[in-house]
């Protein structure tokens, strides 16, 4: 366990908490591809009060609320982020990275592998500036389990944190405490990226993968880990819309369909069986349909033709198909519609470790296992849709939402 910096002690060299006088800019919606767990919805571009609302586990400081509580079961505001303009939030397993509209980067939570980019193994429990990126122009951020990727305009891609499975893509398996430029992408534009125990990066239209590959989640035709980004040539010539790195599988949405590959023990590939796939396979169900959102963990969520479909691991009822006790936890091997959500009001979805998130025009719905308080219902109970609306968020328009293993961060504007 690493030391935790509190809001009363921000004097550590190279660490700057967010200045309280930061002006309140207009909330800016962003693309979902910024992070595997990132979701968004459009809001009117009017000047309104904004807040970051956090709930779930805080034992490593990942909520950024500056105390030492184990978890907060009810949503709370992050004091240092009131009326701060934010472009993106990405949550790793136990850390959070926040990109502000002025292109400064802040982080909080576990830093034991250098995933916060401070040049040390320090953990912090308030949002603290990553000084390495001062003067640079970060545009995208994606957090994996214990690593972080940051794309910078004109420079390419930086990686930091654990590379035990090669997930940093820098040519070895050594931890990096400071952001390190990935040679392959130097000077190139990064389109989108997603991280878990492996990393998926789309650069100038091409797909590159690195990291853990025990189940074939890199899609390269074998199960050997990689420590350098390798082009997934299968997708050459295809237009990539979204990518999502699950724990043991990967989902890629193109203009001609939805492809999955990797681990499949729960049916999370949606192919009707439980056999892993070492190379990309198109899910026939989604052929000739319009897919707007994807997300994956040990289960997969897809919004298609204004309906929500889920498949994969069903533990704690996180697939949302039924409240019947005899069927609620069943695994599902092909896309199955969640009956409680339909229409264009579905803005985004997030597949999490033990729960699922849907952002709609009518509110935010989170269901599954709440034993860490990460669903924001004010208790630690298992919840099922449609009785899963997070009422504490009813008075906000949600601009961004991101989930880690057991914590949730929401950037919202007051209605």
Short mmCIF file of C-alpha atoms in Angstrom, two decimals:
data_model
loop_
_atom_site.label_atom_id
_atom_site.label_comp_id
_atom_site.label_asym_id
_atom_site.label_seq_id
_atom_site.Cartn_x
_atom_site.Cartn_y
_atom_site.Cartn_z
CA UNK A 1 0.00 0.00 0.00
CA UNK A 2 1.45 3.36 -0.99
CA UNK A 3 1.24 6.59 0.91
CA UNK A 4 -1.75 8.79 0.32
CA UNK A 5 -1.51 12.56 0.00
CA UNK A 6 -4.38 14.46 1.59
CA UNK A 7 -5.80 17.84 0.66
CA UNK A 8 -3.91 19.33 3.62
CA UNK A 9 -0.55 18.23 2.21
CA UNK A 10 -0.05 19.20 -1.41
CA UNK A 11 3.60 20.16 -1.08
CA UNK A 12 5.12 17.07 -2.69
CA UNK A 13 7.54 18.16 -5.41
CA UNK A 14 6.01 18.18 -8.89
CA UNK A 15 2.39 17.75 -7.72
CA UNK A 16 -0.08 20.60 -8.08
CA UNK A 17 -3.70 20.36 -6.95
CA UNK A 18 -6.30 22.07 -9.12
CA UNK A 19 -6.36 25.84 -8.47
CA UNK A 20 -9.66 26.92 -6.97
CA UNK A 21 -9.79 30.04 -9.14
CA UNK A 22 -9.99 28.07 -12.40
CA UNK A 23 -12.72 29.71 -14.50
CA UNK A 24 -15.94 27.85 -15.20
CA UNK A 25 -16.06 27.20 -18.97
CA UNK A 26 -18.83 25.73 -21.09
CA UNK A 27 -19.31 22.01 -20.70
CA UNK A 28 -18.02 20.20 -23.79
CA UNK A 29 -19.36 16.85 -24.99
CA UNK A 30 -16.71 14.47 -26.35
CA UNK A 31 -16.55 11.24 -28.32
CA UNK A 32 -17.05 7.92 -26.56
CA UNK A 33 -13.89 6.48 -28.11
CA UNK A 34 -11.73 8.44 -25.64
CA UNK A 35 -11.85 5.53 -23.19
CA UNK A 36 -13.32 2.04 -22.84
CA UNK A 37 -15.41 3.18 -19.97
CA UNK A 38 -16.14 6.71 -21.13
CA UNK A 39 -19.68 7.70 -22.01
CA UNK A 40 -21.30 10.98 -22.98
CA UNK A 41 -24.40 12.81 -24.03
CA UNK A 42 -24.90 16.11 -25.80
CA UNK A 43 -26.03 19.08 -23.72
CA UNK A 44 -26.83 22.66 -24.68
CA UNK A 45 -23.76 24.89 -24.84
CA UNK A 46 -24.96 27.29 -22.16
CA UNK A 47 -23.01 28.52 -19.17
CA UNK A 48 -24.18 26.40 -16.22
CA UNK A 49 -22.79 25.21 -12.92
CA UNK A 50 -20.83 22.00 -13.35
CA UNK A 51 -19.74 19.33 -10.88
CA UNK A 52 -17.89 16.05 -10.79
CA UNK A 53 -19.92 13.57 -8.79
CA UNK A 54 -18.22 10.45 -7.48
CA UNK A 55 -19.29 7.25 -5.77
CA UNK A 56 -17.91 3.81 -4.99
CA UNK A 57 -14.58 2.63 -3.59
CA UNK A 58 -12.14 5.25 -2.36
CA UNK A 59 -9.56 3.15 -0.54
CA UNK A 60 -6.83 4.28 -2.95
CA UNK A 61 -8.11 7.85 -3.31
CA UNK A 62 -9.67 7.18 -6.72
CA UNK A 63 -12.73 9.35 -6.06
CA UNK A 64 -10.58 12.42 -5.46
CA UNK A 65 -12.65 13.57 -2.48
CA UNK A 66 -9.67 14.04 -0.17
CA UNK A 67 -10.43 11.78 2.76
CA UNK A 68 -9.75 8.21 3.78
CA UNK A 69 -13.17 6.58 3.57
CA UNK A 70 -13.31 3.08 2.11
CA UNK A 71 -16.26 3.94 -0.08
CA UNK A 72 -19.11 6.40 -0.56
CA UNK A 73 -22.39 4.64 -1.30
CA UNK A 74 -24.16 7.90 -2.15
CA UNK A 75 -22.91 10.28 -4.86
CA UNK A 76 -20.76 13.15 -3.52
CA UNK A 77 -19.26 16.15 -5.25
CA UNK A 78 -15.50 16.30 -5.73
CA UNK A 79 -14.73 19.65 -4.07
CA UNK A 80 -11.74 20.56 -6.23
CA UNK A 81 -13.68 20.07 -9.47
CA UNK A 82 -16.69 22.35 -9.01
CA UNK A 83 -17.14 24.58 -12.08
CA UNK A 84 -14.04 23.24 -13.79
CA UNK A 85 -14.30 22.61 -17.53
CA UNK A 86 -13.54 18.98 -18.36
CA UNK A 87 -13.05 17.32 -21.75
CA UNK A 88 -12.57 13.71 -20.67
CA UNK A 89 -12.53 11.44 -17.62
CA UNK A 90 -11.08 7.94 -17.66
CA UNK A 91 -11.10 5.49 -14.77
CA UNK A 92 -8.66 2.63 -14.36
CA UNK A 93 -9.13 -0.14 -11.85
CA UNK A 94 -8.14 2.09 -8.91
CA UNK A 95 -7.13 5.40 -10.45
CA UNK A 96 -8.73 8.29 -12.32
CA UNK A 97 -7.30 10.69 -14.92
CA UNK A 98 -9.07 13.91 -15.87
CA UNK A 99 -8.42 16.08 -18.95
CA UNK A 100 -9.41 19.72 -18.57
CA UNK A 101 -10.47 22.03 -21.40
CA UNK A 102 -7.19 23.93 -21.10
CA UNK A 103 -5.41 20.63 -21.93
CA UNK A 104 -3.96 20.11 -18.46
CA UNK A 105 -4.09 16.62 -16.96
CA UNK A 106 -4.97 15.68 -13.38
CA UNK A 107 -4.91 12.30 -11.67
CA UNK A 108 -5.85 10.69 -8.38
CA UNK A 109 -5.95 7.22 -6.87
CA UNK A 110 -3.46 4.40 -6.82
CA UNK A 111 -0.04 5.19 -8.19
CA UNK A 112 1.89 2.10 -7.12
CA UNK A 113 2.94 1.26 -10.68
CA UNK A 114 3.44 4.82 -11.86
CA UNK A 115 0.08 4.94 -13.61
CA UNK A 116 -0.50 8.52 -12.36
CA UNK A 117 2.58 9.76 -14.20
CA UNK A 118 4.12 11.61 -11.25
CA UNK A 119 7.51 9.93 -11.58
CA UNK A 120 6.96 8.02 -8.34
CA UNK A 121 4.74 5.35 -6.79
CA UNK A 122 2.81 7.95 -4.80
CA UNK A 123 -0.97 7.60 -4.47
CA UNK A 124 -3.05 10.77 -4.02
CA UNK A 125 -6.64 11.32 -2.94
CA UNK A 126 -7.26 14.71 -4.55
CA UNK A 127 -7.01 15.55 -8.28
CA UNK A 128 -3.35 16.52 -8.78
CA UNK A 129 -1.75 17.92 -11.91
CA UNK A 130 0.58 15.68 -13.92
CA UNK A 131 3.32 18.24 -14.43
CA UNK A 132 4.98 16.28 -17.24
CA UNK A 133 2.20 17.38 -19.58
CA UNK A 134 2.36 21.07 -18.66
CA UNK A 135 2.89 22.96 -21.92
CA UNK A 136 1.92 19.97 -24.02
CA UNK A 137 -1.46 19.44 -25.73
CA UNK A 138 -3.14 16.24 -24.47
CA UNK A 139 -6.21 15.32 -26.49
CA UNK A 140 -7.14 11.77 -25.41
CA UNK A 141 -6.68 9.70 -22.27
CA UNK A 142 -7.39 6.02 -21.58
CA UNK A 143 -6.79 4.16 -18.32
CA UNK A 144 -6.21 0.43 -18.09
CA UNK A 145 -6.02 -1.70 -14.98
CA UNK A 146 -2.66 -0.30 -13.85
CA UNK A 147 -1.51 1.81 -16.76
CA UNK A 148 -2.47 4.98 -18.61
CA UNK A 149 -2.18 6.16 -22.22
CA UNK A 150 -2.21 9.84 -23.19
CA UNK A 151 -2.30 11.14 -26.77
CA UNK A 152 -0.79 14.56 -27.40
CA UNK A 153 -1.30 16.72 -30.47
CA UNK A 154 1.81 16.85 -32.64
CA UNK A 155 3.72 14.36 -30.48
CA UNK A 156 1.91 11.03 -30.57
CA UNK A 157 1.27 8.67 -27.67
CA UNK A 158 2.68 8.57 -24.13
CA UNK A 159 2.41 5.52 -21.86
CA UNK A 160 2.95 5.12 -18.11
CA UNK A 161 2.43 2.56 -15.39
CA UNK A 162 2.67 -1.22 -15.40
CA UNK A 163 3.86 -3.06 -18.49
CA UNK A 164 3.93 -6.52 -16.94
CA UNK A 165 2.06 -7.93 -19.94
CA UNK A 166 3.54 -5.46 -22.42
CA UNK A 167 0.50 -3.19 -22.32
CA UNK A 168 2.57 0.01 -22.65
CA UNK A 169 3.79 -1.11 -26.07
CA UNK A 170 7.29 0.34 -25.61
CA UNK A 171 9.28 -2.83 -26.32
CA UNK A 172 9.78 -4.36 -22.88
CA UNK A 173 7.93 -5.44 -19.75
CA UNK A 174 9.27 -2.77 -17.39
CA UNK A 175 7.17 -0.36 -15.36
CA UNK A 176 7.37 3.31 -16.33
CA UNK A 177 6.89 5.83 -13.52
CA UNK A 178 7.04 8.77 -15.93
CA UNK A 179 5.16 9.20 -19.20
CA UNK A 180 7.20 7.61 -22.00
CA UNK A 181 6.77 8.36 -25.68
CA UNK A 182 5.79 5.27 -27.68
CA UNK A 183 8.24 5.28 -30.62
CA UNK A 184 5.83 3.77 -33.15
CA UNK A 185 3.40 6.67 -32.85
CA UNK A 186 5.86 9.55 -32.58
CA UNK A 187 4.43 12.59 -34.33
CA UNK A 188 1.30 10.74 -35.44
CA UNK A 189 -2.38 11.47 -34.82
CA UNK A 190 -4.22 9.09 -32.49
CA UNK A 191 -7.88 8.62 -33.43
CA UNK A 192 -9.12 6.61 -30.44
CA UNK A 193 -7.91 4.13 -27.84
CA UNK A 194 -9.08 1.70 -25.18
CA UNK A 195 -7.26 -0.11 -22.38
CA UNK A 196 -7.70 -3.01 -19.99
CA UNK A 197 -4.84 -5.49 -19.39
CA UNK A 198 -4.10 -4.86 -23.05
CA UNK A 199 -4.19 -1.72 -25.17
CA UNK A 200 -5.96 -0.99 -28.44
CA UNK A 201 -5.01 2.16 -30.37
CA UNK A 202 -6.40 3.46 -33.65
CA UNK A 203 -3.80 5.63 -35.36
CA UNK A 204 -4.60 7.33 -38.65
CA UNK A 205 -7.29 4.75 -39.38
CA UNK A 206 -5.25 1.62 -38.56
CA UNK A 207 -5.70 -0.62 -35.49
CA UNK A 208 -2.72 -1.46 -33.27
CA UNK A 209 -2.67 -3.78 -30.23
CA UNK A 210 -0.27 -4.74 -27.46
CA UNK A 211 -0.24 -6.40 -24.04
CA UNK A 212 -1.91 -9.42 -22.48
CA UNK A 213 -3.00 -11.99 -25.07
CA UNK A 214 -3.63 -15.20 -23.10
CA UNK A 215 -7.08 -15.57 -24.64
CA UNK A 216 -6.28 -14.11 -28.06
CA UNK A 217 -7.70 -10.69 -27.19
CA UNK A 218 -5.15 -9.01 -29.45
CA UNK A 219 -6.71 -10.73 -32.48
CA UNK A 220 -3.34 -11.66 -33.98
CA UNK A 221 -4.07 -15.36 -34.45
CA UNK A 222 -2.16 -16.62 -31.40
CA UNK A 223 -2.11 -16.30 -27.61
CA UNK A 224 1.35 -14.80 -27.16
CA UNK A 225 1.73 -11.48 -25.32
CA UNK A 226 3.19 -8.52 -27.19
CA UNK A 227 5.28 -5.68 -25.75
CA UNK A 228 5.22 -3.56 -28.90
CA UNK A 229 2.19 -2.23 -30.71
CA UNK A 230 1.44 -4.50 -33.65
CA UNK A 231 -0.92 -3.63 -36.47
CA UNK A 232 -4.05 -5.75 -36.60
CA UNK A 233 -3.98 -6.09 -40.36
CA UNK A 234 -7.44 -7.65 -40.49
CA UNK A 235 -8.90 -4.16 -40.22
CA UNK A 236 -6.91 -2.57 -43.02
CA UNK A 237 -9.29 -0.76 -45.33
CA UNK A 238 -12.13 -0.82 -42.81
CA UNK A 239 -13.46 2.34 -41.23
CA UNK A 240 -13.25 2.07 -37.45
CA UNK A 241 -16.09 3.62 -35.47
CA UNK A 242 -15.40 2.46 -31.90
CA UNK A 243 -13.10 0.13 -29.97
CA UNK A 244 -13.54 -1.43 -26.53
CA UNK A 245 -10.96 -3.49 -24.63
CA UNK A 246 -12.68 -5.92 -22.27
CA UNK A 247 -10.80 -7.88 -19.62
CA UNK A 248 -10.16 -10.90 -21.87
CA UNK A 249 -11.75 -9.92 -25.15
CA UNK A 250 -11.94 -6.99 -27.56
CA UNK A 251 -14.87 -5.44 -29.44
CA UNK A 252 -14.36 -3.32 -32.56
CA UNK A 253 -17.21 -1.63 -34.40
CA UNK A 254 -16.66 -0.75 -38.05
CA UNK A 255 -18.95 0.59 -40.73
CA UNK A 256 -19.53 -2.97 -41.95
CA UNK A 257 -20.23 -4.69 -38.62
CA UNK A 258 -19.25 -5.54 -35.05
CA UNK A 259 -16.21 -7.77 -34.55
CA UNK A 260 -15.16 -9.60 -31.37
CA UNK A 261 -12.19 -11.78 -30.46
CA UNK A 262 -10.44 -13.24 -27.41
CA UNK A 263 -11.79 -14.98 -24.33
CA UNK A 264 -15.31 -16.33 -24.59
CA UNK A 265 -15.94 -18.50 -21.54
CA UNK A 266 -19.09 -16.51 -20.70
CA UNK A 267 -20.24 -15.99 -24.29
CA UNK A 268 -19.00 -12.38 -24.32
CA UNK A 269 -18.09 -12.61 -28.00
CA UNK A 270 -21.77 -12.96 -28.90
CA UNK A 271 -21.15 -15.76 -31.40
CA UNK A 272 -23.48 -18.36 -29.89
CA UNK A 273 -20.75 -20.51 -28.29
CA UNK A 274 -18.16 -20.37 -25.50
CA UNK A 275 -14.95 -21.06 -27.47
CA UNK A 276 -12.26 -18.39 -27.60
CA UNK A 277 -11.40 -16.78 -30.93
CA UNK A 278 -7.82 -15.79 -31.77
CA UNK A 279 -8.77 -13.59 -34.71
CA UNK A 280 -11.62 -11.12 -35.33
CA UNK A 281 -15.06 -12.62 -35.93
CA UNK A 282 -18.06 -10.63 -37.14
CA UNK A 283 -21.25 -11.01 -35.10
CA UNK A 284 -23.91 -11.85 -37.72
CA UNK A 285 -26.72 -10.47 -35.55
CA UNK A 286 -25.53 -6.89 -36.09
CA UNK A 287 -25.08 -7.12 -39.86
CA UNK A 288 -26.99 -4.41 -41.74
CA UNK A 289 -27.85 -2.65 -38.46
CA UNK A 290 -26.80 0.73 -37.11
CA UNK A 291 -24.63 0.42 -34.01
CA UNK A 292 -24.18 3.56 -31.92
CA UNK A 293 -22.48 2.39 -28.69
CA UNK A 294 -20.33 -0.51 -27.50
CA UNK A 295 -18.72 -1.39 -24.17
CA UNK A 296 -17.16 -4.51 -22.67
CA UNK A 297 -15.77 -6.07 -19.50
CA UNK A 298 -16.62 -9.75 -18.92
CA UNK A 299 -19.87 -8.95 -20.69
CA UNK A 300 -20.61 -6.85 -23.76
CA UNK A 301 -23.18 -4.10 -24.30
CA UNK A 302 -24.24 -2.86 -27.74
CA UNK A 303 -26.80 -0.20 -28.66
CA UNK A 304 -28.17 -1.07 -32.08
CA UNK A 305 -31.13 0.46 -33.95
CA UNK A 306 -32.14 2.23 -30.73
CA UNK A 307 -32.27 -0.99 -28.67
CA UNK A 308 -29.85 -2.25 -26.02
CA UNK A 309 -28.40 -5.74 -26.36
CA UNK A 310 -26.17 -7.52 -23.85
CA UNK A 311 -24.37 -10.86 -23.75
CA UNK A 312 -21.65 -12.61 -21.77
CA UNK A 313 -21.28 -13.06 -18.01
CA UNK A 314 -24.59 -12.66 -16.23
CA UNK A 315 -23.50 -12.72 -12.58
CA UNK A 316 -25.47 -10.33 -10.33
CA UNK A 317 -28.00 -9.82 -13.12
CA UNK A 318 -25.76 -7.27 -14.85
CA UNK A 319 -27.05 -8.27 -18.31
CA UNK A 320 -30.43 -6.86 -17.31
CA UNK A 321 -32.56 -9.43 -19.09
CA UNK A 322 -34.68 -10.69 -16.23
CA UNK A 323 -35.47 -10.21 -12.55
CA UNK A 324 -36.52 -13.86 -12.26
CA UNK A 325 -34.24 -15.47 -9.65
CA UNK A 326 -33.93 -18.63 -11.74
CA UNK A 327 -32.59 -16.75 -14.77
CA UNK A 328 -31.13 -13.48 -13.52
CA UNK A 329 -27.51 -14.72 -13.28
CA UNK A 330 -27.39 -16.79 -16.45
CA UNK A 331 -24.65 -16.27 -19.01
CA UNK A 332 -25.82 -15.40 -22.53
CA UNK A 333 -23.91 -16.46 -25.64
CA UNK A 334 -25.49 -14.25 -28.27
CA UNK A 335 -27.04 -10.77 -28.32
CA UNK A 336 -30.24 -10.55 -26.32
CA UNK A 337 -32.34 -7.43 -25.98
CA UNK A 338 -32.74 -5.68 -22.63
CA UNK A 339 -36.48 -4.97 -22.60
CA UNK A 340 -36.43 -1.87 -20.40
CA UNK A 341 -34.59 0.49 -22.74
CA UNK A 342 -35.42 1.55 -26.28
CA UNK A 343 -35.52 4.55 -28.56
CA UNK A 344 -33.05 7.28 -29.45
CA UNK A 345 -32.91 8.41 -25.80
CA UNK A 346 -30.12 5.84 -25.10
CA UNK A 347 -27.01 7.99 -25.19
CA UNK A 348 -24.30 5.67 -23.89
CA UNK A 349 -23.55 2.42 -22.06
CA UNK A 350 -20.75 1.12 -19.85
CA UNK A 351 -20.03 -2.52 -19.03
CA UNK A 352 -18.37 -2.69 -15.60
CA UNK A 353 -16.89 -5.40 -13.42
CA UNK A 354 -20.10 -6.38 -11.63
CA UNK A 355 -22.66 -3.89 -12.93
CA UNK A 356 -23.90 -2.06 -16.03
CA UNK A 357 -24.59 1.60 -16.79
CA UNK A 358 -27.02 3.17 -19.24
CA UNK A 359 -27.29 6.93 -19.76
CA UNK A 360 -30.61 8.03 -21.24
CA UNK A 361 -32.51 11.26 -21.78
CA UNK A 362 -34.56 10.34 -18.72
CA UNK A 363 -31.71 9.63 -16.34
CA UNK A 364 -28.83 7.33 -15.47
CA UNK A 365 -29.57 3.67 -14.74
CA UNK A 366 -27.07 1.39 -12.99
CA UNK A 367 -27.75 -2.21 -11.98
CA UNK A 368 -25.91 -5.28 -10.74
CA UNK A 369 -23.82 -5.71 -7.60
CA UNK A 370 -23.62 -2.64 -5.38
CA UNK A 371 -21.46 -3.99 -2.58
CA UNK A 372 -18.80 -1.32 -3.15
CA UNK A 373 -21.30 1.54 -3.49
CA UNK A 374 -20.30 1.99 -7.12
CA UNK A 375 -23.89 2.21 -8.39
CA UNK A 376 -24.82 5.36 -6.46
CA UNK A 377 -28.07 4.09 -4.99
CA UNK A 378 -27.12 4.84 -1.40
CA UNK A 379 -26.81 1.20 -0.37
CA UNK A 380 -24.78 -1.95 -1.04
CA UNK A 381 -27.60 -4.02 -2.51
CA UNK A 382 -28.01 -5.89 -5.79
CA UNK A 383 -30.32 -3.92 -8.10
CA UNK A 384 -32.14 -4.87 -11.29
CA UNK A 385 -33.68 -2.74 -14.06
CA UNK A 386 -35.96 -0.97 -14.41
CA UNK A 387 -35.70 -0.16 -10.65
CA UNK A 388 -32.16 1.08 -11.05
CA UNK A 389 -32.37 4.81 -11.74
CA UNK A 390 -29.75 6.85 -9.88
CA UNK A 391 -32.06 9.47 -8.39
CA UNK A 392 -29.17 11.51 -6.98
CA UNK A 393 -28.35 12.46 -10.58
CA UNK A 394 -31.89 13.49 -11.56
CA UNK A 395 -31.11 17.19 -11.19
CA UNK A 396 -28.14 17.07 -13.55
CA UNK A 397 -27.46 16.70 -17.25
CA UNK A 398 -24.71 14.10 -17.53
CA UNK A 399 -21.90 15.14 -19.86
CA UNK A 400 -19.33 12.43 -19.08
CA UNK A 401 -19.37 9.25 -17.04
CA UNK A 402 -16.57 6.76 -16.49
CA UNK A 403 -16.28 3.64 -14.36
CA UNK A 404 -13.38 1.77 -12.82
CA UNK A 405 -13.56 -1.63 -11.18
CA UNK A 406 -15.61 -0.31 -8.26
CA UNK A 407 -15.85 3.45 -8.63
CA UNK A 408 -17.77 5.87 -10.82
CA UNK A 409 -17.04 9.46 -11.86
CA UNK A 410 -19.69 11.72 -13.42
CA UNK A 411 -19.17 15.14 -14.94
CA UNK A 412 -22.52 16.91 -15.01
CA UNK A 413 -24.20 20.29 -15.47
CA UNK A 414 -26.96 21.51 -13.22
CA UNK A 415 -30.39 21.62 -14.89
#
